[in-house]
XYZ file of C-alpha atoms in Angstrom:
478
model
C 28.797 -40.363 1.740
C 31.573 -39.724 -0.693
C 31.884 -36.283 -1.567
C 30.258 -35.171 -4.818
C 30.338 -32.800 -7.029
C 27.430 -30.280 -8.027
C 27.931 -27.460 -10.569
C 25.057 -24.933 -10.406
C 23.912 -22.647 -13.602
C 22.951 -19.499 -12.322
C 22.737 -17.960 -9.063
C 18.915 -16.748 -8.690
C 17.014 -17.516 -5.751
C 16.507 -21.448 -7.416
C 20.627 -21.743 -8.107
C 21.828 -19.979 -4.872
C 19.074 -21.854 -2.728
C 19.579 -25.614 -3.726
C 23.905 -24.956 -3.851
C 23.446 -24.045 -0.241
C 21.138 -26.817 -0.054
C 23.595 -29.365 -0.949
C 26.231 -27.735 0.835
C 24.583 -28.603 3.777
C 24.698 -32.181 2.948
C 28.633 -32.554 2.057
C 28.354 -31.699 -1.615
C 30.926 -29.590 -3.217
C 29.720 -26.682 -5.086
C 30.888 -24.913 -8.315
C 28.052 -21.968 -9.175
C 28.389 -19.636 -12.221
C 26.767 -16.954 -12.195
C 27.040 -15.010 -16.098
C 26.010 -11.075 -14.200
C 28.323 -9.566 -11.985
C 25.506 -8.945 -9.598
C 24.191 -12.659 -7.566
C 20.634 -13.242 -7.463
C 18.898 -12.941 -10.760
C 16.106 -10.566 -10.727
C 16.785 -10.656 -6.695
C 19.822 -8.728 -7.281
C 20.638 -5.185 -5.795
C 23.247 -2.788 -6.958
C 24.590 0.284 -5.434
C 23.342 3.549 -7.201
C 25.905 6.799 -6.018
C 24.083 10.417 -6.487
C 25.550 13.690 -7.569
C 26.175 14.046 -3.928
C 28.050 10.782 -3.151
C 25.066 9.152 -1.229
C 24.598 5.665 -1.603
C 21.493 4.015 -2.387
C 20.651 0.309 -2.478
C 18.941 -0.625 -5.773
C 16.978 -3.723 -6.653
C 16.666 -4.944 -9.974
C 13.323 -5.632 -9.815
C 10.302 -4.241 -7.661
C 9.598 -6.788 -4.648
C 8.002 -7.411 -1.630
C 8.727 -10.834 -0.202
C 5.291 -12.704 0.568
C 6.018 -14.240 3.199
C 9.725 -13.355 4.358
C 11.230 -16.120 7.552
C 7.385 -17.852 6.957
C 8.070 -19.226 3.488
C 10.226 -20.954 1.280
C 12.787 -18.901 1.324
C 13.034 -18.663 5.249
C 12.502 -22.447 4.799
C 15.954 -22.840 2.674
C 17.694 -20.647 5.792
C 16.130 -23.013 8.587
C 17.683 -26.325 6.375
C 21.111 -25.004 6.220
C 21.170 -24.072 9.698
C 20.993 -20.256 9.576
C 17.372 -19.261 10.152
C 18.095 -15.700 11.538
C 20.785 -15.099 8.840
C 18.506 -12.695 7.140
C 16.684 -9.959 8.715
C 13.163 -9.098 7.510
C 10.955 -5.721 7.629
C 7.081 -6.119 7.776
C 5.367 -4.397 5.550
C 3.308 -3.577 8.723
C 2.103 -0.948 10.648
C 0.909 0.647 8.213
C -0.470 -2.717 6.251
C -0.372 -2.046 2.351
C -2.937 0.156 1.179
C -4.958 0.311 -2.117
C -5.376 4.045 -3.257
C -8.647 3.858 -5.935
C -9.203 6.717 -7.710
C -8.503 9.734 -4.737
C -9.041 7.834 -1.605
C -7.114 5.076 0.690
C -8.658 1.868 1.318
C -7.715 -0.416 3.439
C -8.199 -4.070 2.395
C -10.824 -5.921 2.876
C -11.919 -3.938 5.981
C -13.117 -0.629 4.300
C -14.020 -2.078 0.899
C -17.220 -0.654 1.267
C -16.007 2.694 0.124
C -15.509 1.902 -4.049
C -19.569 2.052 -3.372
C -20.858 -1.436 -3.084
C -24.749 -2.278 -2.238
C -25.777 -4.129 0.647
C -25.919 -7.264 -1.861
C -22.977 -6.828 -3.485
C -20.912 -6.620 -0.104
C -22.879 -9.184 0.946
C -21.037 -11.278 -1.599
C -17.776 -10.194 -1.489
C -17.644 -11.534 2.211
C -19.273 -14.368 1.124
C -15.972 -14.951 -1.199
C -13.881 -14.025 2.012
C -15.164 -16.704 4.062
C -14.639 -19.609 1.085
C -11.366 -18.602 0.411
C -11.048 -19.222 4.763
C -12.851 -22.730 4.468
C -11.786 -24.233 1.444
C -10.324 -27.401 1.706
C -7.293 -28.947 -0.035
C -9.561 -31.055 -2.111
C -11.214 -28.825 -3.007
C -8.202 -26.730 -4.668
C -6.688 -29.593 -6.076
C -9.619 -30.283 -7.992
C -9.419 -26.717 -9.082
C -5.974 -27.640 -10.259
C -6.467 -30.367 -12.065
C -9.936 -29.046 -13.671
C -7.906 -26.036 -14.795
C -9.972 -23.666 -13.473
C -8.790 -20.044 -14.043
C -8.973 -16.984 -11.408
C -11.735 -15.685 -13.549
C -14.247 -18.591 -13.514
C -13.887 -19.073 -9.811
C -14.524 -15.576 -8.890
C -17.882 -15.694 -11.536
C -19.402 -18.214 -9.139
C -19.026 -15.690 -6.120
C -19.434 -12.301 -7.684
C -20.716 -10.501 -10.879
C -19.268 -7.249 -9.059
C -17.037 -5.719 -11.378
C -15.275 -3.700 -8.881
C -14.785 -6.779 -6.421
C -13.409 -8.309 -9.452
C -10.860 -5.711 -10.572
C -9.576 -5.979 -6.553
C -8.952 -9.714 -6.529
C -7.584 -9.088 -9.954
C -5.289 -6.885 -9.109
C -3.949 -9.020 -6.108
C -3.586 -11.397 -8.545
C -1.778 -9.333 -10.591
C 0.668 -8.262 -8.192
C 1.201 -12.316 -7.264
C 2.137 -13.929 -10.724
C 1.856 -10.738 -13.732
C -0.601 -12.776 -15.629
C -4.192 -11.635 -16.541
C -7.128 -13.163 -14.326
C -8.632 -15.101 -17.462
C -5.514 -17.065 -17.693
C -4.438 -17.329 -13.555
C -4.398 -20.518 -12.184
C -7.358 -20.044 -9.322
C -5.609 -22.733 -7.237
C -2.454 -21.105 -7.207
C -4.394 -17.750 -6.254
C -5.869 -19.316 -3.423
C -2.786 -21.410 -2.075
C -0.866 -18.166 -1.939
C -3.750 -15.824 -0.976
C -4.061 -18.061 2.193
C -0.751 -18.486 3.140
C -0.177 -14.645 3.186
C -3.994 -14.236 4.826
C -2.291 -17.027 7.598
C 1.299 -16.130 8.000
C 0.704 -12.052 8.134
C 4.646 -11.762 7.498
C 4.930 -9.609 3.974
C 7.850 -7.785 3.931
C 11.441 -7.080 2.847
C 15.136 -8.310 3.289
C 17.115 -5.358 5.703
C 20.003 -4.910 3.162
C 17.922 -5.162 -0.239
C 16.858 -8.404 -2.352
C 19.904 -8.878 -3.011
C 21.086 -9.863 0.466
C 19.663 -13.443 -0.032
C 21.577 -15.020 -2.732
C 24.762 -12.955 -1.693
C 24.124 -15.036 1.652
C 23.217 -18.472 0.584
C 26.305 -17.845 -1.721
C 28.572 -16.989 0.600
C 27.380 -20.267 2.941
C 28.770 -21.841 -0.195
C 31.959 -20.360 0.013
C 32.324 -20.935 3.726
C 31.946 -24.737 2.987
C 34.286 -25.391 0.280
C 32.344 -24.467 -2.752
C 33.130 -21.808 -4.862
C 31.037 -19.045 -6.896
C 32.115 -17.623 -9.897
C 30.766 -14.203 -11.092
C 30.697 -12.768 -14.782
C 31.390 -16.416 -15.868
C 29.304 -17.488 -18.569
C 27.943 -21.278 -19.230
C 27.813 -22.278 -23.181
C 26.626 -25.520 -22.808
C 26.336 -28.366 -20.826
C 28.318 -31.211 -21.742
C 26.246 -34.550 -22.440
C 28.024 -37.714 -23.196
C 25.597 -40.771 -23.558
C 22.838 -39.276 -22.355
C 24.438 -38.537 -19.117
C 25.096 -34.616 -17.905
C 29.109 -34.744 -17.518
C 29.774 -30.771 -17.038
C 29.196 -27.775 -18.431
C 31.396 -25.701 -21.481
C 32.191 -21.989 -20.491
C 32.001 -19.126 -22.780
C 36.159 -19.313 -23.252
C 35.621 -22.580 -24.102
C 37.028 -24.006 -20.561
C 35.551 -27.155 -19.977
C 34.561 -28.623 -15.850
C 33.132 -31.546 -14.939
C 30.902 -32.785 -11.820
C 28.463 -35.479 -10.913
C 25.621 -33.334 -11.160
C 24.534 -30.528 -13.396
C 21.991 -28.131 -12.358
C 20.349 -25.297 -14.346
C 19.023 -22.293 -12.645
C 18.995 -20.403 -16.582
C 15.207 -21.154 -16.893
C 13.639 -24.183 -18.557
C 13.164 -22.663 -22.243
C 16.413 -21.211 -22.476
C 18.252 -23.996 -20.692
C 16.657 -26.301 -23.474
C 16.908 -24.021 -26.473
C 20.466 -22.707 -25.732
C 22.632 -24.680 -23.662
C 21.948 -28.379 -24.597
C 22.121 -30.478 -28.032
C 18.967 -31.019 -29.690
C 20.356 -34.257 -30.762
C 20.277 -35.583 -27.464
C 16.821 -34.502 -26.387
C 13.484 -36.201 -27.737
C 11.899 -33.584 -30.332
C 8.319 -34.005 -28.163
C 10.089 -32.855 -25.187
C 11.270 -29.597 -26.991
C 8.193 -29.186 -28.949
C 6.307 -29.150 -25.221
C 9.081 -26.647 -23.609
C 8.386 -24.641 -26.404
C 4.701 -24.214 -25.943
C 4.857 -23.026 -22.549
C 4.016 -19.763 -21.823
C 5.980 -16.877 -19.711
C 4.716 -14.038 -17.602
C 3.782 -11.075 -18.349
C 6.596 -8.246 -18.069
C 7.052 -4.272 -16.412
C 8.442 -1.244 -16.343
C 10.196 -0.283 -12.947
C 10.492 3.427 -11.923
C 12.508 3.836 -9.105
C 12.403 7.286 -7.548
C 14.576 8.738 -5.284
C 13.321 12.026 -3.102
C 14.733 14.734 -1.164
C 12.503 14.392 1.836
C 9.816 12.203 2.914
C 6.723 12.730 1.581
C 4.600 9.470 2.751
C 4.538 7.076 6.057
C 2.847 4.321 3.444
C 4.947 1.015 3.047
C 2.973 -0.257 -0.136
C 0.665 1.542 -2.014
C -1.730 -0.458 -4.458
C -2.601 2.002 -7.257
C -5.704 2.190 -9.097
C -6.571 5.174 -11.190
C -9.704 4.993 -12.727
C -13.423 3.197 -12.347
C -13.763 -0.407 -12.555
C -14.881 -1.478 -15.845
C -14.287 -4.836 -17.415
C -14.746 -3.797 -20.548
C -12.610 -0.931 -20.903
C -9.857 -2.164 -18.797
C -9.279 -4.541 -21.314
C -9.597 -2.352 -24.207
C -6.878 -0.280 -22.327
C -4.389 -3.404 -22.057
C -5.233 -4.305 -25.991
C -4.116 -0.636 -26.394
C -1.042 -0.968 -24.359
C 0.063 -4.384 -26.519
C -0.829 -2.181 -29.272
C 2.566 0.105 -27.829
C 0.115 2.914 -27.435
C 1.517 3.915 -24.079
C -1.255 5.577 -21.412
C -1.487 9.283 -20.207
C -1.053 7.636 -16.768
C -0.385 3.877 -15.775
C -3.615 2.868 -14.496
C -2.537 -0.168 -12.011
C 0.648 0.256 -9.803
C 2.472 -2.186 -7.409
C 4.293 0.847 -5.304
C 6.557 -0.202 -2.202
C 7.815 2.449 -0.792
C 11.438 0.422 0.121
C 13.007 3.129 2.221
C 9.788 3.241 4.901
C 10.496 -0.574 5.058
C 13.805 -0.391 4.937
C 15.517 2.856 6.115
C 19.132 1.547 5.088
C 18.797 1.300 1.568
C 18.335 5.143 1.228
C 20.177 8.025 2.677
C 18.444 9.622 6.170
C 16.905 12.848 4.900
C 15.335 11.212 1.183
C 13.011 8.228 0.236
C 13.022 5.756 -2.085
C 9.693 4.727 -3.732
C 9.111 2.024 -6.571
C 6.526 1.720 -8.973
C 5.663 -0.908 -11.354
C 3.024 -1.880 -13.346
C 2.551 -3.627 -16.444
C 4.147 -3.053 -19.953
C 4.910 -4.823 -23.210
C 7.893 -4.971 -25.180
C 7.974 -2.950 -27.958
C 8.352 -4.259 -31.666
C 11.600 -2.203 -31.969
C 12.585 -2.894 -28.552
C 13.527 0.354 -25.793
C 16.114 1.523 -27.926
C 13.524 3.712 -29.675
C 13.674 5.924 -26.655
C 10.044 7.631 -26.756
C 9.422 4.397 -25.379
C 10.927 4.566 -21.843
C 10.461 7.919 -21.908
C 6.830 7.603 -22.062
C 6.151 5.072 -19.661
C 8.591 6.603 -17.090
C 5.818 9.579 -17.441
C 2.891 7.549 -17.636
C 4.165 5.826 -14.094
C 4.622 9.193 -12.908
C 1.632 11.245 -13.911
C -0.085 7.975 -11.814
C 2.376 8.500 -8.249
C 1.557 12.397 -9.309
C -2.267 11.102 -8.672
C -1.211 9.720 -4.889
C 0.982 12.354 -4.270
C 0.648 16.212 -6.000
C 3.712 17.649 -4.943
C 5.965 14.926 -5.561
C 7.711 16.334 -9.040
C 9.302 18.836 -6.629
C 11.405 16.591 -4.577
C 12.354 14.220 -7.063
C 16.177 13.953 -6.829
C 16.672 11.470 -9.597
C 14.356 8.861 -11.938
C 15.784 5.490 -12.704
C 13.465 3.363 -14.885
C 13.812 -0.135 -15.634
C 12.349 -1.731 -18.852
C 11.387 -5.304 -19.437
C 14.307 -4.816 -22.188
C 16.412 -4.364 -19.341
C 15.400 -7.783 -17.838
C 16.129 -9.402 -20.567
C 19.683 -8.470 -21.112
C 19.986 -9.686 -17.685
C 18.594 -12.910 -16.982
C 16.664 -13.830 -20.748
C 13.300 -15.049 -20.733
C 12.044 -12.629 -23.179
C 12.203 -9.865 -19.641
C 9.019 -11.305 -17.989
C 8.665 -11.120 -14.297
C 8.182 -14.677 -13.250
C 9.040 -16.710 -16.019
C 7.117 -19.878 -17.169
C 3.547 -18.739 -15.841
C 1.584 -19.764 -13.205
C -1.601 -20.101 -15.979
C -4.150 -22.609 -15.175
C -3.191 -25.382 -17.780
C 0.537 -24.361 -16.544
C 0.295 -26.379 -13.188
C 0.264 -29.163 -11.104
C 1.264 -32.407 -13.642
C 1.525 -29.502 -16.114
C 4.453 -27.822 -14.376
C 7.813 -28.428 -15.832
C 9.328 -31.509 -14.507
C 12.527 -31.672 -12.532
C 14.783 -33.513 -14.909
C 15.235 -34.127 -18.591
C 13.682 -37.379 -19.975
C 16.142 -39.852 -20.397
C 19.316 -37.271 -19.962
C 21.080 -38.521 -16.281
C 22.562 -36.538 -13.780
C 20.896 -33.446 -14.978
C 18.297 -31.128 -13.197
C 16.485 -27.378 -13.668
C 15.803 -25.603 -10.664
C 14.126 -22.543 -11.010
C 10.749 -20.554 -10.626
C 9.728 -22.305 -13.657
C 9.718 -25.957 -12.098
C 8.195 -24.544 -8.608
C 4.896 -25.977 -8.042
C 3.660 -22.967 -5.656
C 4.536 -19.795 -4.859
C 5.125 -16.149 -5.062
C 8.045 -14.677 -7.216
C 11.322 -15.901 -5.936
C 9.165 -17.822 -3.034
C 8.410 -20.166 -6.286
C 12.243 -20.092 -6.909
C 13.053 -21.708 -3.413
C 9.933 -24.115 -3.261
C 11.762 -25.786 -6.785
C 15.279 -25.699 -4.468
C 13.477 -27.455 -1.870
C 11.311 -29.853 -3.869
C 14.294 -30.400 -5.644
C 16.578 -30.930 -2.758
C 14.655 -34.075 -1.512
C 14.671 -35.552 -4.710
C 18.321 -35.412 -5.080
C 18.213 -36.671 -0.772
C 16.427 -39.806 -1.870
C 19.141 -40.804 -4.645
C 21.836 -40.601 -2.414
């Protein structure tokens, strides 16, 4: 084929993924990237203590579903560098939920949050459906719209069986369980239930896109950090290039936009040019629900745990919801009651100094009215998250070396989408033929690739299911 050109907006796990992509297949790649840091909220950064110790920071709080298994290991096998990245289980021990002041293993010692004989009769019972369900059967959860909530109704009335799969949930997509798609739940649940390969990137999150972006570089393409896209340039109704923030202008045969779907339509093309139906629909989509991130660094190791689950109080429908009304309300919790805790340094020693541990925490949070500048609001959910790892672990507050919190005000100045976790949510009415579509009615030559248009998938999993879904699209017009 004659070579073409492909200029990629962004370089999360969507951009970086399909630009290696097409690398592989002769194209000739121009990414931007508009952060000095590749990967979106995959990046990592390098945090130096008083002492001069390095430490390897994320910018979010992740544990890869299903590492070399999934997508993402997928993208690496298509390019032709499957071992390029090397994972750490989050094995031996298996993540852990801690409910109230015990450790329970999942699903094997559920019987200790005090279930009768009939209740764990029927939380097996929603074990071995999740096993044998077929594909039909979770399409036609998908395209009935069923949430995570209804599903689970016609297994359990167990409250505490409930909060668990809720949880899990949770953890998967940041989106309540009355609003989860349950045959997104299900598709992912099984896939991590089948592959048994959760874990983590040796090197940090980070090492992925700086990877697929340096495969880039090494054939011909060429990534450009702290460059900002304006626009992209449309000339009847075909994508011609894109307009940087200095006003340069560069053009290429196709334009791809890894900036999200909402903001990609809102801020970097002409409404003129775009049917008002089509904007109107963007529009209504809904995002994710965001966190807050504390990050804590410790002067010895206190834990052999890889991932903790954290639950701090009794199951109860009722008032768990009060408590997240309450939390919307910016009334911030004594303690955070639900924590996602990997404990990144027992997975990967390298990211931490020998001699300390590195432990991250997150859990939900909204963004305030007045936004994090008000600083009684960091403040306070930096102590609510650790009055909960206080719960898990009494003596921690005297080895703490240093606290670094991130806010969902701090995703935001970083990669947009109002600082959720995902972005557009994997919500029940929010998939399958309801998923964002690949290209822009009637603009040519132009395509999103992001979490938003994946159609399964954890986190930045979703991210590189949209690269490949994407990729054999753009195969087939060639």
């Amino acid at each position: 084929m004659i070579m073409k050109k492909a200029i990629i907006i962004g370089s999360g796990i969507g951009g970086s993924s399909i630009g290696a992509l097409l690398c592989s297949i002769g194209y000739k790649v121009e990414l931007f990237e508009k952060n000095s840091l590749l990967g979106g909220r995959y990046s990592t950064y390098t945090k130096v203590d008083d002492d001069g110790r390095e430490y390897k920071m994320d910018v979010g709080c992740h544990l890869v579903g299903n590492c070399e298994k999934g997508s993402i290991g997928k993208v690496f096998n298509e390019i032709g560098l499957p071992n390029a990245i090397k994972w750490s289980y989050a094995s031996h021990p298996r993540p852990i939920f801690y409910y109230i002041n015990q450790f329970i293993k999942f699903p094997q010692e559920i019987h200790k949050i005090g279930l009768n004989n009939r209740d764990f009769k029927s939380a097996f019972k929603l074990f071995d459906k999740l096993k044998s369900i077929t594909d039909e059967e979770i399409r036609e959860l998908e395209e009935n719209q069923v949430t995570l909530s209804d599903f689970l109704k016609d297994y359990t009335k167990n409250e505490k069986i409930f909060s668990l799969m809720s949880f899990i949930n949770g953890m998967y997509f940041v989106i309540s369980p009355d609003k989860a798609s349950a045959s997104e739940w299900i598709r992912c649940q099984n896939e991590i239930q089948r592959n048994k390969s959760s874990g983590y990137p040796i090197g940090g999150t980070g090492i992925i896109a700086n990877t697929l972006c340096k495969y880039i570089e090494d054939n011909g393409g060429t990534v450009h950090k702290e460059t900002e896209v304006s626009k992209i340039i449309i000339d009847n109704q075909t994508a011609k290039g894109v307009e940087l923030k200095n006003g340069e202008q560069i053009f290429s045969d196709l334009i791809i936009s890894n900036a999200g779907v909402i903001n990609t339509v809102n801020n970097l093309i002409e409404h003129s040019v775009l049917d008002n139906k089509y904007i109107a629909r963007i529009n209504k989509y809904e995002y994710s629900l965001a966190t807050v991130q504390v990050k804590v660094a410790l002067d010895k190791k206190i834990t052999d745990q890889k991932m903790i689950m954290f639950l701090g109080e009794e199951f109860d429908l009722d008032s768990v919801e009060e408590r997240y009304e309450n939390m919307l309300d910016e009334q911030i919790p004594d303690f955070h009651p639900v924590l996602f805790c990997p404990i990144v340094s027992n997975i990967d020693p390298s990211v931490a100094p020998e001699g300390t541990q590195l432990i991250y925490a997150g859990g939900g949070c909204p963004m305030p009215n007045d936004g994090f500048s008000n600083k009684n609001h960091k403040d306070g959910w930096e102590k609510a998250c650790i009055n909960s790892l206080e719960r898990i672990f009494p003596d921690i507050r005297d080895h703490i070396l240093w606290i670094e919190t991130t806010t969902p005000e701090d995703i935001m100045n970083f990669v947009d989408e109002a600082g959720c976790v995902i972005g557009i949510s994997q919500a029940a009415d929010q998939m399958g033929a309801n998923r964002p579509d690949f290209q822009v009615p009637n603009i040519s030559n132009l395509y999103l690739c992001c979490a938003d248009t994946g159609t399964t998938g954890i986190g930045g999993e979703l991210a590189a299911n949209s690269a490949l879904n994407l990729f054999d699209i753009i195969k087939n017009d060639i």
